[in-house]
Each structure stands twice: as C-alpha cells, then as structure tokens.
mmCIF file of C-alpha atoms in Angstrom:
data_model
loop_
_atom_site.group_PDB
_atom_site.id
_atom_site.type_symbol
_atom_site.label_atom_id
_atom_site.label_comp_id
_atom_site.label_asym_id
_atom_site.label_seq_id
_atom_site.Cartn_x
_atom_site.Cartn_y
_atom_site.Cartn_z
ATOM 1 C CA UNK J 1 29.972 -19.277 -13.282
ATOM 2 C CA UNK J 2 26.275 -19.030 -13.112
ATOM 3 C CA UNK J 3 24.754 -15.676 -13.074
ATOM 4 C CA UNK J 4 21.384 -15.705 -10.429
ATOM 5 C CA UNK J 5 18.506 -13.129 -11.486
ATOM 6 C CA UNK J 6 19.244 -9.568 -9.823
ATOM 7 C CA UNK J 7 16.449 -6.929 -8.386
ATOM 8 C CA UNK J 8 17.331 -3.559 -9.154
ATOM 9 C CA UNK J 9 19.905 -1.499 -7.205
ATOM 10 C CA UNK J 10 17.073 0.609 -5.694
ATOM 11 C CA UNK J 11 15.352 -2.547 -4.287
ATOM 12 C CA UNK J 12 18.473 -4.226 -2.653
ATOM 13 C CA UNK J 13 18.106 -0.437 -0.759
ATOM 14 C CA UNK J 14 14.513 -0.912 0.645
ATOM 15 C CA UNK J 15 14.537 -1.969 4.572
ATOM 16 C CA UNK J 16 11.395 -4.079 4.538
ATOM 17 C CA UNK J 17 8.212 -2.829 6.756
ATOM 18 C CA UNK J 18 8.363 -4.406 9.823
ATOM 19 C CA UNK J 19 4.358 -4.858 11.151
ATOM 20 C CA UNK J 20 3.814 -4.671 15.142
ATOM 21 C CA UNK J 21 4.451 -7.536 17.073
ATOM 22 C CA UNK J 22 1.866 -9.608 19.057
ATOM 23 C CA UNK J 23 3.995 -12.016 20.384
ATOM 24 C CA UNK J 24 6.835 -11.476 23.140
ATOM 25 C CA UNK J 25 10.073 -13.211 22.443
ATOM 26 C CA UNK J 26 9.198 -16.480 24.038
ATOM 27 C CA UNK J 27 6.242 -16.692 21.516
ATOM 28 C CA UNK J 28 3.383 -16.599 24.098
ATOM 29 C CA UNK J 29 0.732 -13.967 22.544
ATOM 30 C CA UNK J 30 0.475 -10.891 24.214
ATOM 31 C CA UNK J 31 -2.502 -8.425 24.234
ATOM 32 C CA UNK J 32 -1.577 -6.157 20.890
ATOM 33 C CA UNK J 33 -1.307 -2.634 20.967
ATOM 34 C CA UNK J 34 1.458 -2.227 18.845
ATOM 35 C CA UNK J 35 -0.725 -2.044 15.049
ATOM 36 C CA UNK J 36 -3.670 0.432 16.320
ATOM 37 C CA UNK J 37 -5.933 -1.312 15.604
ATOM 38 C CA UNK J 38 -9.863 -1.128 16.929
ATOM 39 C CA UNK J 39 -10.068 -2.035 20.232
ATOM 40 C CA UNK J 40 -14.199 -2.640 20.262
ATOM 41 C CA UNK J 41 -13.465 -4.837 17.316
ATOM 42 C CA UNK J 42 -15.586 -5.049 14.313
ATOM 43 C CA UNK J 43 -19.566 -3.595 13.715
ATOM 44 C CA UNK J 44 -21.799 -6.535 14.248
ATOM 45 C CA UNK J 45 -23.145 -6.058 11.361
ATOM 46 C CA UNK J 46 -20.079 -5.574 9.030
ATOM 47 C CA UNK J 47 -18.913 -9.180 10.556
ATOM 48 C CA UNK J 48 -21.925 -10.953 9.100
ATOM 49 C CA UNK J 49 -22.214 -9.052 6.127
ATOM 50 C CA UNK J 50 -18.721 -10.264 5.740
ATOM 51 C CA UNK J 51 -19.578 -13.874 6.434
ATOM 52 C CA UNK J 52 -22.688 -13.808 3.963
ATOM 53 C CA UNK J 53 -20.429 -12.613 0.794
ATOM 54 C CA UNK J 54 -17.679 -14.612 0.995
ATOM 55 C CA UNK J 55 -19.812 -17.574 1.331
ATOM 56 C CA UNK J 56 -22.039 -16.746 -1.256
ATOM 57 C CA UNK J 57 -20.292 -17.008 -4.456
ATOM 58 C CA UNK J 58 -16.443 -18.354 -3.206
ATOM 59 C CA UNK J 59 -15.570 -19.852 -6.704
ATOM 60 C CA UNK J 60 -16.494 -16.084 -8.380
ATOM 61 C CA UNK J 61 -13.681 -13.413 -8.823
ATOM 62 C CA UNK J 62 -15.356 -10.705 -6.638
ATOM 63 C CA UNK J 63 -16.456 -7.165 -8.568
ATOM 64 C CA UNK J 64 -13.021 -5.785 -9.893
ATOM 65 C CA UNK J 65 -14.492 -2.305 -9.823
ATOM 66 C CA UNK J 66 -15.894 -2.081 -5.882
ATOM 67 C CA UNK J 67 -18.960 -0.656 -7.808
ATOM 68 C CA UNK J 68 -21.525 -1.022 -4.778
ATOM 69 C CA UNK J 69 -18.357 -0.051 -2.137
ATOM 70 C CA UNK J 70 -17.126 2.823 -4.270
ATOM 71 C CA UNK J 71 -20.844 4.497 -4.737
ATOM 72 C CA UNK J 72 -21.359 3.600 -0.654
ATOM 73 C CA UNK J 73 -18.335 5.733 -0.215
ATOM 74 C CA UNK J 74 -19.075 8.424 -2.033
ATOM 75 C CA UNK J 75 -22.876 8.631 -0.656
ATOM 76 C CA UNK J 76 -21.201 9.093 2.786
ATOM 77 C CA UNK J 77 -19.004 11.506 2.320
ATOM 78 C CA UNK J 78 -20.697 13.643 -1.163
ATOM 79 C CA UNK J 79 -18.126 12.723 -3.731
ATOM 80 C CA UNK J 80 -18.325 11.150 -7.022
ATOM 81 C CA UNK J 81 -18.117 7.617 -7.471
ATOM 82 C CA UNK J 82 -16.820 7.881 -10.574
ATOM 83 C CA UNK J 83 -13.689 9.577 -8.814
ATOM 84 C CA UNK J 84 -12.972 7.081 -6.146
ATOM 85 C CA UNK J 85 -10.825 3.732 -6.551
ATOM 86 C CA UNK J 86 -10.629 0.920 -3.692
ATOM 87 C CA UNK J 87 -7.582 -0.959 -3.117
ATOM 88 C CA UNK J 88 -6.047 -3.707 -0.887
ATOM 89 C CA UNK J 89 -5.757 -1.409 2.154
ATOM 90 C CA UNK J 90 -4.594 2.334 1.639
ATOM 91 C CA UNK J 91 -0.976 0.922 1.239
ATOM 92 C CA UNK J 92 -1.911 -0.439 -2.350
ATOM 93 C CA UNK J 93 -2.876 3.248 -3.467
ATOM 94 C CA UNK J 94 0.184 4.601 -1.317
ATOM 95 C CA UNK J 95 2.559 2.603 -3.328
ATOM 96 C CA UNK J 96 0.841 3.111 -6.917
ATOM 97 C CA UNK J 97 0.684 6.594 -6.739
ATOM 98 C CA UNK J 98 4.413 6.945 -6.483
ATOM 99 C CA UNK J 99 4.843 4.195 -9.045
ATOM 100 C CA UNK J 100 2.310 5.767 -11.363
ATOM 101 C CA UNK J 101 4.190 9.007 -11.077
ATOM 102 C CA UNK J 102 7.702 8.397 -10.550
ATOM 103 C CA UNK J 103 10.762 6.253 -11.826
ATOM 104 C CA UNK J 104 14.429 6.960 -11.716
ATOM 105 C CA UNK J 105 15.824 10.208 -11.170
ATOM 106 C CA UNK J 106 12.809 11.677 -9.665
ATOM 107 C CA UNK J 107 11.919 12.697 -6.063
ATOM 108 C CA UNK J 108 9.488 11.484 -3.506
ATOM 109 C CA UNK J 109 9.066 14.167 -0.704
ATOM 110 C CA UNK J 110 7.977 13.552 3.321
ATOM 111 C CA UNK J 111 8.284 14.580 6.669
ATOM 112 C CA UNK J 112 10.543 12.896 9.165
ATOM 113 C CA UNK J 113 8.859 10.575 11.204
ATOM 114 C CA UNK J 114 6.554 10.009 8.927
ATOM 115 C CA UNK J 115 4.475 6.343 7.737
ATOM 116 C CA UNK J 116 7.457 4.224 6.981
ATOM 117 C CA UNK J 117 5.506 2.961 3.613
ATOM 118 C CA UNK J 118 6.471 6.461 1.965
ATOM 119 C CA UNK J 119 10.315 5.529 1.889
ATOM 120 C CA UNK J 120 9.164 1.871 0.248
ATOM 121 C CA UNK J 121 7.033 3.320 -2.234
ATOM 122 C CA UNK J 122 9.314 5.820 -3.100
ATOM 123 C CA UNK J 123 12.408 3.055 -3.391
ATOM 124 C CA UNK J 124 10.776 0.504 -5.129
ATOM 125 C CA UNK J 125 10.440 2.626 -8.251
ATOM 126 C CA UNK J 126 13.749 4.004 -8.355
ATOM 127 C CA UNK J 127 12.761 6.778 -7.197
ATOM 128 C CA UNK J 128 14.784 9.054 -4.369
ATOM 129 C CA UNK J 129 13.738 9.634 -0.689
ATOM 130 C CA UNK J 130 13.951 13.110 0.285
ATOM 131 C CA UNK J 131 13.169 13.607 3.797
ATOM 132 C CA UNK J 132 12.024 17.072 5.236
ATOM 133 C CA UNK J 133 12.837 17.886 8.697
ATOM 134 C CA UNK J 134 10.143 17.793 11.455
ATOM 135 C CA UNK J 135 8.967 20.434 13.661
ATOM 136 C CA UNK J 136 9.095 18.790 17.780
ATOM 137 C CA UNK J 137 7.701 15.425 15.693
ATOM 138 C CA UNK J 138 5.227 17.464 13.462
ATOM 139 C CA UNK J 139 4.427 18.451 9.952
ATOM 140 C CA UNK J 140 6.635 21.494 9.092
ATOM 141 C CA UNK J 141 5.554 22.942 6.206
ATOM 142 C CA UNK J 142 8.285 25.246 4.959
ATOM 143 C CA UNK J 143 10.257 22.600 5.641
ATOM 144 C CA UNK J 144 8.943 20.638 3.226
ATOM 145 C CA UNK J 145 8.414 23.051 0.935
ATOM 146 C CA UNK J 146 12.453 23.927 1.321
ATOM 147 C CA UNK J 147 12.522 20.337 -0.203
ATOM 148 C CA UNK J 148 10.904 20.926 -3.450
ATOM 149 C CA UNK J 149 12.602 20.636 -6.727
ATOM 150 C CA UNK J 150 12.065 20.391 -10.062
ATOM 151 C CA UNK J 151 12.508 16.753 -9.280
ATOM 152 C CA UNK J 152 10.220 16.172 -7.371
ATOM 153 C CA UNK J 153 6.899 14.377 -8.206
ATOM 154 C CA UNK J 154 5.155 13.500 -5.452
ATOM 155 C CA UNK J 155 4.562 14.562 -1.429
ATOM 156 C CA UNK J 156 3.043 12.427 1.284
ATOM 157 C CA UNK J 157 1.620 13.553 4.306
ATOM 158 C CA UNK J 158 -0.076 11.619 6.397
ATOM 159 C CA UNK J 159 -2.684 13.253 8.969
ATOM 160 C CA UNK J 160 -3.406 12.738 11.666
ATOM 161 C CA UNK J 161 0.203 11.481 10.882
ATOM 162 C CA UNK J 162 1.519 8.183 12.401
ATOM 163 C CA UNK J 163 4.112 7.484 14.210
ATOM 164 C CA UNK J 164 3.625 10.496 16.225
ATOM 165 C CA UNK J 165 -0.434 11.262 16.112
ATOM 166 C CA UNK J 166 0.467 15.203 15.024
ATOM 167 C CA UNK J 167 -2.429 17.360 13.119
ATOM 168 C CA UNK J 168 -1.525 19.974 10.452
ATOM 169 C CA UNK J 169 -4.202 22.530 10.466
ATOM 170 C CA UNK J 170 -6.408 22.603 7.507
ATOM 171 C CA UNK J 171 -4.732 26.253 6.552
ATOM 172 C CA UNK J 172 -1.531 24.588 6.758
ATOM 173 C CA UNK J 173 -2.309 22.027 4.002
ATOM 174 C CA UNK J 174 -4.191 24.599 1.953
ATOM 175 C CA UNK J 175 -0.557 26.408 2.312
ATOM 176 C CA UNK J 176 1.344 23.702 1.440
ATOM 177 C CA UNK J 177 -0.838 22.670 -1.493
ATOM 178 C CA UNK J 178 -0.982 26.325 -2.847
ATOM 179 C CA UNK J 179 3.402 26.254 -2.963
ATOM 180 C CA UNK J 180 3.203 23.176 -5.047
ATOM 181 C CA UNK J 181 3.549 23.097 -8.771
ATOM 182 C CA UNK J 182 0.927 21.826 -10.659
ATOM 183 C CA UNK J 183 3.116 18.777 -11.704
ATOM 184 C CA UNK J 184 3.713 17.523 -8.319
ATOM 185 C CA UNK J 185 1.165 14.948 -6.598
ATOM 186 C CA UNK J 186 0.208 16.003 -2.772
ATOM 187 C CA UNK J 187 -0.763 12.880 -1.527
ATOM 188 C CA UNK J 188 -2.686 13.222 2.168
ATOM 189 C CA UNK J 189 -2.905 10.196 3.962
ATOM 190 C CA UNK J 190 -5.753 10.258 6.231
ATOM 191 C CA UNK J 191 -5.874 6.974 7.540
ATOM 192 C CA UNK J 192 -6.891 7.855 11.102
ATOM 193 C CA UNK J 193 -8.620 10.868 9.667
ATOM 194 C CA UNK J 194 -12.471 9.529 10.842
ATOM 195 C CA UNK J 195 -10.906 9.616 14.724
ATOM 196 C CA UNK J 196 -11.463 13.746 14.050
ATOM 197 C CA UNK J 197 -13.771 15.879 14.960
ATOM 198 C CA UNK J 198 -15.717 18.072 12.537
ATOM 199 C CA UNK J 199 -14.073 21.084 13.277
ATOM 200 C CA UNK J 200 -9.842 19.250 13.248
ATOM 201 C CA UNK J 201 -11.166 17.831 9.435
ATOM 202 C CA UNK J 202 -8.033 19.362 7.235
ATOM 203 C CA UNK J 203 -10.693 19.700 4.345
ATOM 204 C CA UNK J 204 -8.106 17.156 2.473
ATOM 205 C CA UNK J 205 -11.596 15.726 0.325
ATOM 206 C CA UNK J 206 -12.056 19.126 -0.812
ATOM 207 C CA UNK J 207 -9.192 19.593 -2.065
ATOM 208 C CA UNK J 208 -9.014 16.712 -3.948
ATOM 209 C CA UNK J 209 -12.136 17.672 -5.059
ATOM 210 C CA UNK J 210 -11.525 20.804 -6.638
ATOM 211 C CA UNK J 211 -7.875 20.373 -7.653
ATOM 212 C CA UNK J 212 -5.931 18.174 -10.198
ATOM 213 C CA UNK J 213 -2.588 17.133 -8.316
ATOM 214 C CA UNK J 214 -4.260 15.982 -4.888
ATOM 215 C CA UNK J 215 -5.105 12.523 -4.248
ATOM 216 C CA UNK J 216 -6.743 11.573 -0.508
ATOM 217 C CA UNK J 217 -6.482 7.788 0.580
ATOM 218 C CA UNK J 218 -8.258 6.349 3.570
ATOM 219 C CA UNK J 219 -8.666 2.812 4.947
ATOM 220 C CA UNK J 220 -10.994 0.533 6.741
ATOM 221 C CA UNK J 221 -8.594 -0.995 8.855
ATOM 222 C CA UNK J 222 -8.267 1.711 12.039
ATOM 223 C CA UNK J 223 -11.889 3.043 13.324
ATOM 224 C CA UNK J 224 -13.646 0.455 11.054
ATOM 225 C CA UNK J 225 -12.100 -2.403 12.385
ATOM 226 C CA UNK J 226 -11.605 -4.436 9.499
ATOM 227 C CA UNK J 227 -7.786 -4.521 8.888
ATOM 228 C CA UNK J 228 -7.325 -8.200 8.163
ATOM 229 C CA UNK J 229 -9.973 -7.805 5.312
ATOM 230 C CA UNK J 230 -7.146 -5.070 3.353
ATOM 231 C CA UNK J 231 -9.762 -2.085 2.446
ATOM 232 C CA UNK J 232 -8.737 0.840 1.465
ATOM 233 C CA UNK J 233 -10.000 3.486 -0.923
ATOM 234 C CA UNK J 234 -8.579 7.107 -2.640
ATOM 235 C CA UNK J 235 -10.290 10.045 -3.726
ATOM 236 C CA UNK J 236 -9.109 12.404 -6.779
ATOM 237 C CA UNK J 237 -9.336 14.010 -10.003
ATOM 238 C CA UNK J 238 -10.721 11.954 -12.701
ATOM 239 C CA UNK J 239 -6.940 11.827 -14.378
ATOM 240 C CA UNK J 240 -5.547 10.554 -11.383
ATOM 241 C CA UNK J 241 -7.769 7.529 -10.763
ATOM 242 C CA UNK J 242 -7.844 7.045 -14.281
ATOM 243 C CA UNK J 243 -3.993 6.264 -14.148
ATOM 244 C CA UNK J 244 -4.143 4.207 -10.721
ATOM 245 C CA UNK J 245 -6.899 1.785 -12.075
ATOM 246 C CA UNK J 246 -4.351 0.912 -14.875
ATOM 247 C CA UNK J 247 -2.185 -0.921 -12.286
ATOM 248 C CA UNK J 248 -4.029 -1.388 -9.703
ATOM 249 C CA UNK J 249 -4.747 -4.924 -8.548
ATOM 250 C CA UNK J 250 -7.409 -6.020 -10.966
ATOM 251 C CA UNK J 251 -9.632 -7.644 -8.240
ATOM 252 C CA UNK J 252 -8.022 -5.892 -5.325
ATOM 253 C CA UNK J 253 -11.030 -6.008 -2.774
ATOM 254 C CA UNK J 254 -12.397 -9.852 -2.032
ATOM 255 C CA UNK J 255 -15.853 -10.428 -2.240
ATOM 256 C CA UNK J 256 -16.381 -10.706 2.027
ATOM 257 C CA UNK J 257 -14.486 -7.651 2.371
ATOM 258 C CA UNK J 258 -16.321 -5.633 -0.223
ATOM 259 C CA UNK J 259 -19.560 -6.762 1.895
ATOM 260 C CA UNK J 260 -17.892 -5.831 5.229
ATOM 261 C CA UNK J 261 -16.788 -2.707 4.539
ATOM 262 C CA UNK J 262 -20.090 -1.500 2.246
ATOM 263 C CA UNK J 263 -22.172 -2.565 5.743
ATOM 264 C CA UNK J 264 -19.314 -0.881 7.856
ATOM 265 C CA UNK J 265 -20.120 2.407 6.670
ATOM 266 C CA UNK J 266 -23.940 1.829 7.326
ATOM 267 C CA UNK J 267 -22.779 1.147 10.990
ATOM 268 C CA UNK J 268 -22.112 5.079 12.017
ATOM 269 C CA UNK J 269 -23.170 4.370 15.166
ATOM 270 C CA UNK J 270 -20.250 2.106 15.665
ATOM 271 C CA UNK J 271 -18.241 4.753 14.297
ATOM 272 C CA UNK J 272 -18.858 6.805 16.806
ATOM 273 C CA UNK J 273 -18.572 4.826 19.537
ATOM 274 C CA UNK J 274 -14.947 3.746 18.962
ATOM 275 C CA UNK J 275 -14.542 7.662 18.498
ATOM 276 C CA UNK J 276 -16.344 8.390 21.522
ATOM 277 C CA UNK J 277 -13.653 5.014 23.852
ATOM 278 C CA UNK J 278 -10.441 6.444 21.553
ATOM 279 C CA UNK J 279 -10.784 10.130 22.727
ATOM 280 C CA UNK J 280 -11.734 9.507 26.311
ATOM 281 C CA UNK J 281 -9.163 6.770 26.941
ATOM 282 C CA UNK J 282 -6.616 8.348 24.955
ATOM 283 C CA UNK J 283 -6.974 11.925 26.971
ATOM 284 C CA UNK J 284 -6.954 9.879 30.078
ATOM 285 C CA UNK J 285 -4.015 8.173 29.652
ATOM 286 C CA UNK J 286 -2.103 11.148 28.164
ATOM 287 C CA UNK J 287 -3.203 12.804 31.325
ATOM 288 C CA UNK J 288 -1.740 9.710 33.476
ATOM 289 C CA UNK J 289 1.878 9.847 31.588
ATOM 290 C CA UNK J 290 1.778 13.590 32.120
ATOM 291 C CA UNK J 291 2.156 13.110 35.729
ATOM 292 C CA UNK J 292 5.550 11.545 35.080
ATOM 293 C CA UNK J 293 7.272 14.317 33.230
ATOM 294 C CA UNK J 294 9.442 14.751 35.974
ATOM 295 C CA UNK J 295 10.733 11.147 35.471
ATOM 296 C CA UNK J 296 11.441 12.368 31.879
ATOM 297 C CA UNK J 297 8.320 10.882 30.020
ATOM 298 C CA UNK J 298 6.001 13.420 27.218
ATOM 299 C CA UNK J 299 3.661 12.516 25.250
ATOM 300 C CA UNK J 300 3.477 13.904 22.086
ATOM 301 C CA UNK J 301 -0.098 15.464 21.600
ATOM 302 C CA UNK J 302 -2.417 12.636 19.534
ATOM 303 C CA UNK J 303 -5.340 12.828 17.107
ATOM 304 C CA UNK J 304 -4.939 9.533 16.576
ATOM 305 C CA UNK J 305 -5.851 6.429 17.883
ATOM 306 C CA UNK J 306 -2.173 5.967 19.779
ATOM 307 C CA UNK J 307 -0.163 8.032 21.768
ATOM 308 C CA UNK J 308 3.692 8.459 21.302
ATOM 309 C CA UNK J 309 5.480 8.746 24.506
ATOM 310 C CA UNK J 310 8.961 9.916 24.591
ATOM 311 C CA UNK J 311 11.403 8.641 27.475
ATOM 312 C CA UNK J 312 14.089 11.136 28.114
ATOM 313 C CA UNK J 313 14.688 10.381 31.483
ATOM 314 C CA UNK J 314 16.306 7.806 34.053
ATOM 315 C CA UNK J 315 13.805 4.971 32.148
ATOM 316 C CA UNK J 316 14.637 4.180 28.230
ATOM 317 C CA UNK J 317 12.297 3.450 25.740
ATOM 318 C CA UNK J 318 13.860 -0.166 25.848
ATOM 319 C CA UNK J 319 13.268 -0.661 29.456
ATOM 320 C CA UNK J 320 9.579 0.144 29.051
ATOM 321 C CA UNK J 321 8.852 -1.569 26.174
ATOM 322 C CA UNK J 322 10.278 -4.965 27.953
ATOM 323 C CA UNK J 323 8.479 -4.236 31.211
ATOM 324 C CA UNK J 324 4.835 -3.842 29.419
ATOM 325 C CA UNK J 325 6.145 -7.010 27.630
ATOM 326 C CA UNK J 326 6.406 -8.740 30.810
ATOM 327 C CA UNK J 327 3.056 -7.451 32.306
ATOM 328 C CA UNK J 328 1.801 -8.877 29.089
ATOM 329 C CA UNK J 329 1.764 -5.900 26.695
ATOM 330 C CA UNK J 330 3.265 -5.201 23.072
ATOM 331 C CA UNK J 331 3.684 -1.919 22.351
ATOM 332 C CA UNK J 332 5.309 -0.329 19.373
ATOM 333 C CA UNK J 333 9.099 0.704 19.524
ATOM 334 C CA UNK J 334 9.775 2.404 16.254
ATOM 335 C CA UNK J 335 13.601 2.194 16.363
ATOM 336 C CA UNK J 336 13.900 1.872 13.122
ATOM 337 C CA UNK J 337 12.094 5.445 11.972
ATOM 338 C CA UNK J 338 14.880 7.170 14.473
ATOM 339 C CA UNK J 339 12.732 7.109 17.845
ATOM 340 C CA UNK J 340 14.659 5.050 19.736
ATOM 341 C CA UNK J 341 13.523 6.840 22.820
ATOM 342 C CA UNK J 342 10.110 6.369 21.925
ATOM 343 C CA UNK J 343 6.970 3.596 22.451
ATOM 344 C CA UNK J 344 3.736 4.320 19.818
ATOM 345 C CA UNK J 345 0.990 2.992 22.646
ATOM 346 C CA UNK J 346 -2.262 2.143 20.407
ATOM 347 C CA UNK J 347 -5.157 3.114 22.645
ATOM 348 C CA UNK J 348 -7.344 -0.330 24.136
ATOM 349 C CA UNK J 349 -9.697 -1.640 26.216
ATOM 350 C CA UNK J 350 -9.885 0.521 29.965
ATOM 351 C CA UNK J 351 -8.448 -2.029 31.760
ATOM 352 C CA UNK J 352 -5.570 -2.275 29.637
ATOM 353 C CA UNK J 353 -4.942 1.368 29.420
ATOM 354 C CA UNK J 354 -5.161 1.179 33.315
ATOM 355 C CA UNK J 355 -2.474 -1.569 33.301
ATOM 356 C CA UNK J 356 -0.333 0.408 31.047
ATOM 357 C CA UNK J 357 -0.089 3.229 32.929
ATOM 358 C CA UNK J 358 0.347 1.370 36.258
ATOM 359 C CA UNK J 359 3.315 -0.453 34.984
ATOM 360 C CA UNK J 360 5.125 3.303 33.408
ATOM 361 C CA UNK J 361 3.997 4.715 37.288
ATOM 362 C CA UNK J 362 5.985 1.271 38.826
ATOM 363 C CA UNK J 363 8.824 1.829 36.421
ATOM 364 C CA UNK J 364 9.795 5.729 37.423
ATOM 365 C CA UNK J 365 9.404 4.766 40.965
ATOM 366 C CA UNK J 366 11.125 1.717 41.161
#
C-alpha cells in the first residue's frame, strides 16, 4: 500500500480561519462590512506612494529589514527602531511569537471570544489551547490568570479585542502583566488600538518598553486602510525581536507596501478623520439598536471599529444576517467562535449605517 505524506496530529486539529464574506450566496458582491475594514478607504497620499514603489524597482527584492518603515514607526510613536520588526500583517508576528516560544506540551493562554488566529497559532506548533472564560464578552483577568501554569508560555489579548470591541483598562493589563512569570510572553494585540482616544490607550507600548516578556503588535490594515498591502509591525524587548527576525519572512513587507504604509503614517490627518466617522457613526448606530432592546437586541459596548449585536429575542442572529444580505449587506456571523446569536457589524459609510439599522427596525416590527 502506498503511504501519502502526513501533517502532524496537531494540524489535522486546526479549523482553518474563515475571512468575512463579500459575496451573498448567489455570488453577486455585496457592500462588505463583515472584515472592518476602513470605510473612507486609503490616504491619498499612501495610495500613490504605493503606486510609485512598486513601480520603481519591480524586479528588486524589497528591503528585508523595513529600515525606513521601522524608524517611521518608531518616530511616531517614541520607540526604538532597533526594537521594532514589520511583518506581513500583525497575523505573521501573532503566529511567530507562539511558534518562537512554544512546541509540544506547552500552553497558549486567551480569553473566550477572543481573535480566532490565537487558537491557530497556538495549534500549529503543537502547542495546547487553553481558553479562559469571559466576563459578559470581556477580558476577565483573574480568569485568565486562574489559567496559568507552569505550562504555559504565552498569553494573547487582543484590545480593543475583536469579536466583541471590549476595552481592558490600562490598570487591568498592568495587573495582569504584574501576575505573570517572567517566562511567560503577554502578547497585546492592539490592532484597532489607534481607534482610541488618548486617555482609553492601555499603555501596552510602555510596557513593552520597559519589560522583557511583553511584545505589542499592531497593523496597517484597520484605521490605515491598507489591508490588502499585509502590514503589520511589533514592538518589544531587544531579545524578543531578536528571536522573531530569525523566522520571520525574510522579505515580509513588498516594496509598494513598505512605501504605503511609511506615507500612511505621515497622513495623521487621515487618521483622524476615520477616527473622528468611526466614533460618531458607531455611537449613532449603537444608539439606534438600543432602541430595540425590547425586541431582544444589545450591543455589546465597542472601542472598535464594529459593533457586536446580540439577538436574544423573537429575531435570530440568522434571520438578520440573511435579511441585511438581501438589502445588500454582509455582515459578520461568527458562529464558529460560539456567538451564534451574534452579527460583528463593521462600522461604514452613513448611508449604509442608516440602511442597516432600518432593515434591524423592519425586522422587530415585522
């Protein structure tokens, strides 16, 4: 009999990450709000920065090191470059930092209803899921401190967190850190983390800053606008980036997206406006489901750039998520992460934020 090549027990056991749809079933495209992704686009001049590099030298490998990106970064937010590593979105970093620090017998710690690229990351290395339980869809922290062990090697928390667009306080994550033995990794996710104000910052950077086991990750792809381009970059003790430039992608970060994001973060002003359309569209349409809590619909407070709305009433999650389909809406149903009776809604354009909440307002009062 002949014997086929065979992936490792602990990869037959990863469930694949399933991205947001933009398509309804029949294939027609459908306006997107299922990925969260920047509704006002791109900066202006991050697109033709973008344009310019990867037209300028297409048959040269791009700078394996970010050099100009990483010393941009740390300008912007007073780090050292020498302590910052890009990679092909935040995922990349997500998944090396568990496979830098764990293998086999080890432990991978995170809150329930948490990114579903924490379980991956933590699988594909042989390592074991443990899952801490949640606090009304937030960030408990003695729970997840319950879930320590001498096992355990590294903790994700993502904040704002996604699915569910719940803070932790700053003092919470100082907590949290401070319980930690040295040995274990806090990783803190802060993908949506520029969608803050000054005073909700969890002071993650600092951290990471001052301590050896922290390592901060961010992207390009939410308030930036520049997902398809696969930016992301991590901040953390020398030791730690040391160890994820061993096995990182060795030119991770193509030459237009190096460009784009580098001009990016000389667009603030485009950073704030998408701040400035994400918190007043978000409140407002928060404010709109709130109306319908009698017809069993909450939203779960957001500091993101989504809202999570739970349907515990006469209307499912299921019924909803096929009627914005119909009005020409995908929206996120994260079955798969347990909220069945739950849509992630990324925040858009007015009028479609209007459209969505005309369409919940039909469905309770049908």
């Amino acid at each position: 009999m002949t014997r086929l090549p065979q992936p490792k027990d602990w990869i037959q056991a990863i469930h694949a990450y399933v991205p947001g749809k933009s398509t309804g079933d029949d294939g027609v495209p459908l306006v997107k709000l299922s990925a969260n992704e920047n509704p006002l686009g791109t900066s202006p001049a991050a697109l033709a920065a973008r344009a310019a590099g990867a037209a300028q030298h297409p048959s040269l490998y791009p700078d394996p090191d970010s050099t100009a990106l990483r010393q941009a970064i740390a300008m912007l937010h007073g780090l050292d470059p020498a302590r910052v590593v890009c990679g092909t979105g935040s995922d990349e970093l997500l998944n090396l930092a568990a496979q830098a620090y764990c293998g086999p017998g080890d432990e991978v710690v995170y809150v329930r209803y948490g990114f579903s690229v924490y379980d991956i990351a933590a699988r594909r290395c042989g390592a074991t899921p443990v899952v801490a339980p949640d606090n009304f869809y937030a960030t408990d922290v003695d729970a997840l401190l319950a879930c320590i062990t001498d096992a355990t090697r590294v903790v994700y928390l993502a904040n704002p967190n996604n699915p569910t667009g719940t803070l932790t306080a700053r003092g919470e994550i100082a907590r949290l850190h401070a319980a930690l033995p040295s040995h274990v990794l806090l990783v803190l996710d802060q993908a949506y983390a520029e969608y803050l104000s000054p005073e909700e910052d969890d002071l993650g950077l600092e951290l990471a800053r001052n301590h050896d086991n922290v390592l901060v990750t961010r992207t390009f792809s939410k308030i930036y606008g520049l997902a398809g381009d696969r930016i992301g970059w991590g901040f953390g003790a020398q030791a730690i980036i040391d160890t994820l430039n061993r096995i990182r992608g060795p030119f991770n970060v193509t030459l237009g997206g190096q460009a784009a994001a580098l001009a990016a973060l000389g667009d603030q002003d485009f950073v704030a406006r998408s701040r400035a359309h994400n918190s007043r569209w978000r409140q407002w349409l928060a404010d709109e489901i709130a109306q319908l809590g009698n017809h069993g619909l909450t939203v779960i407070p957001s500091h993101a750039n989504f809202v999570l709305v739970l349907f515990e009433g006469a209307v499912s999650a299921e019924t909803a998520f096929n009627a914005l389909m119909q009005a020409g809406y995908i929206v996120r149903w994260p079955k798969g992460q347990g909220l069945g009776h739950a849509l992630r809604i990324t925040i858009g354009q007015e009028a479609d934020m209007r459209a969505i909440a005309a369409v919940l307002r039909d469905l309770v009062s049908a």
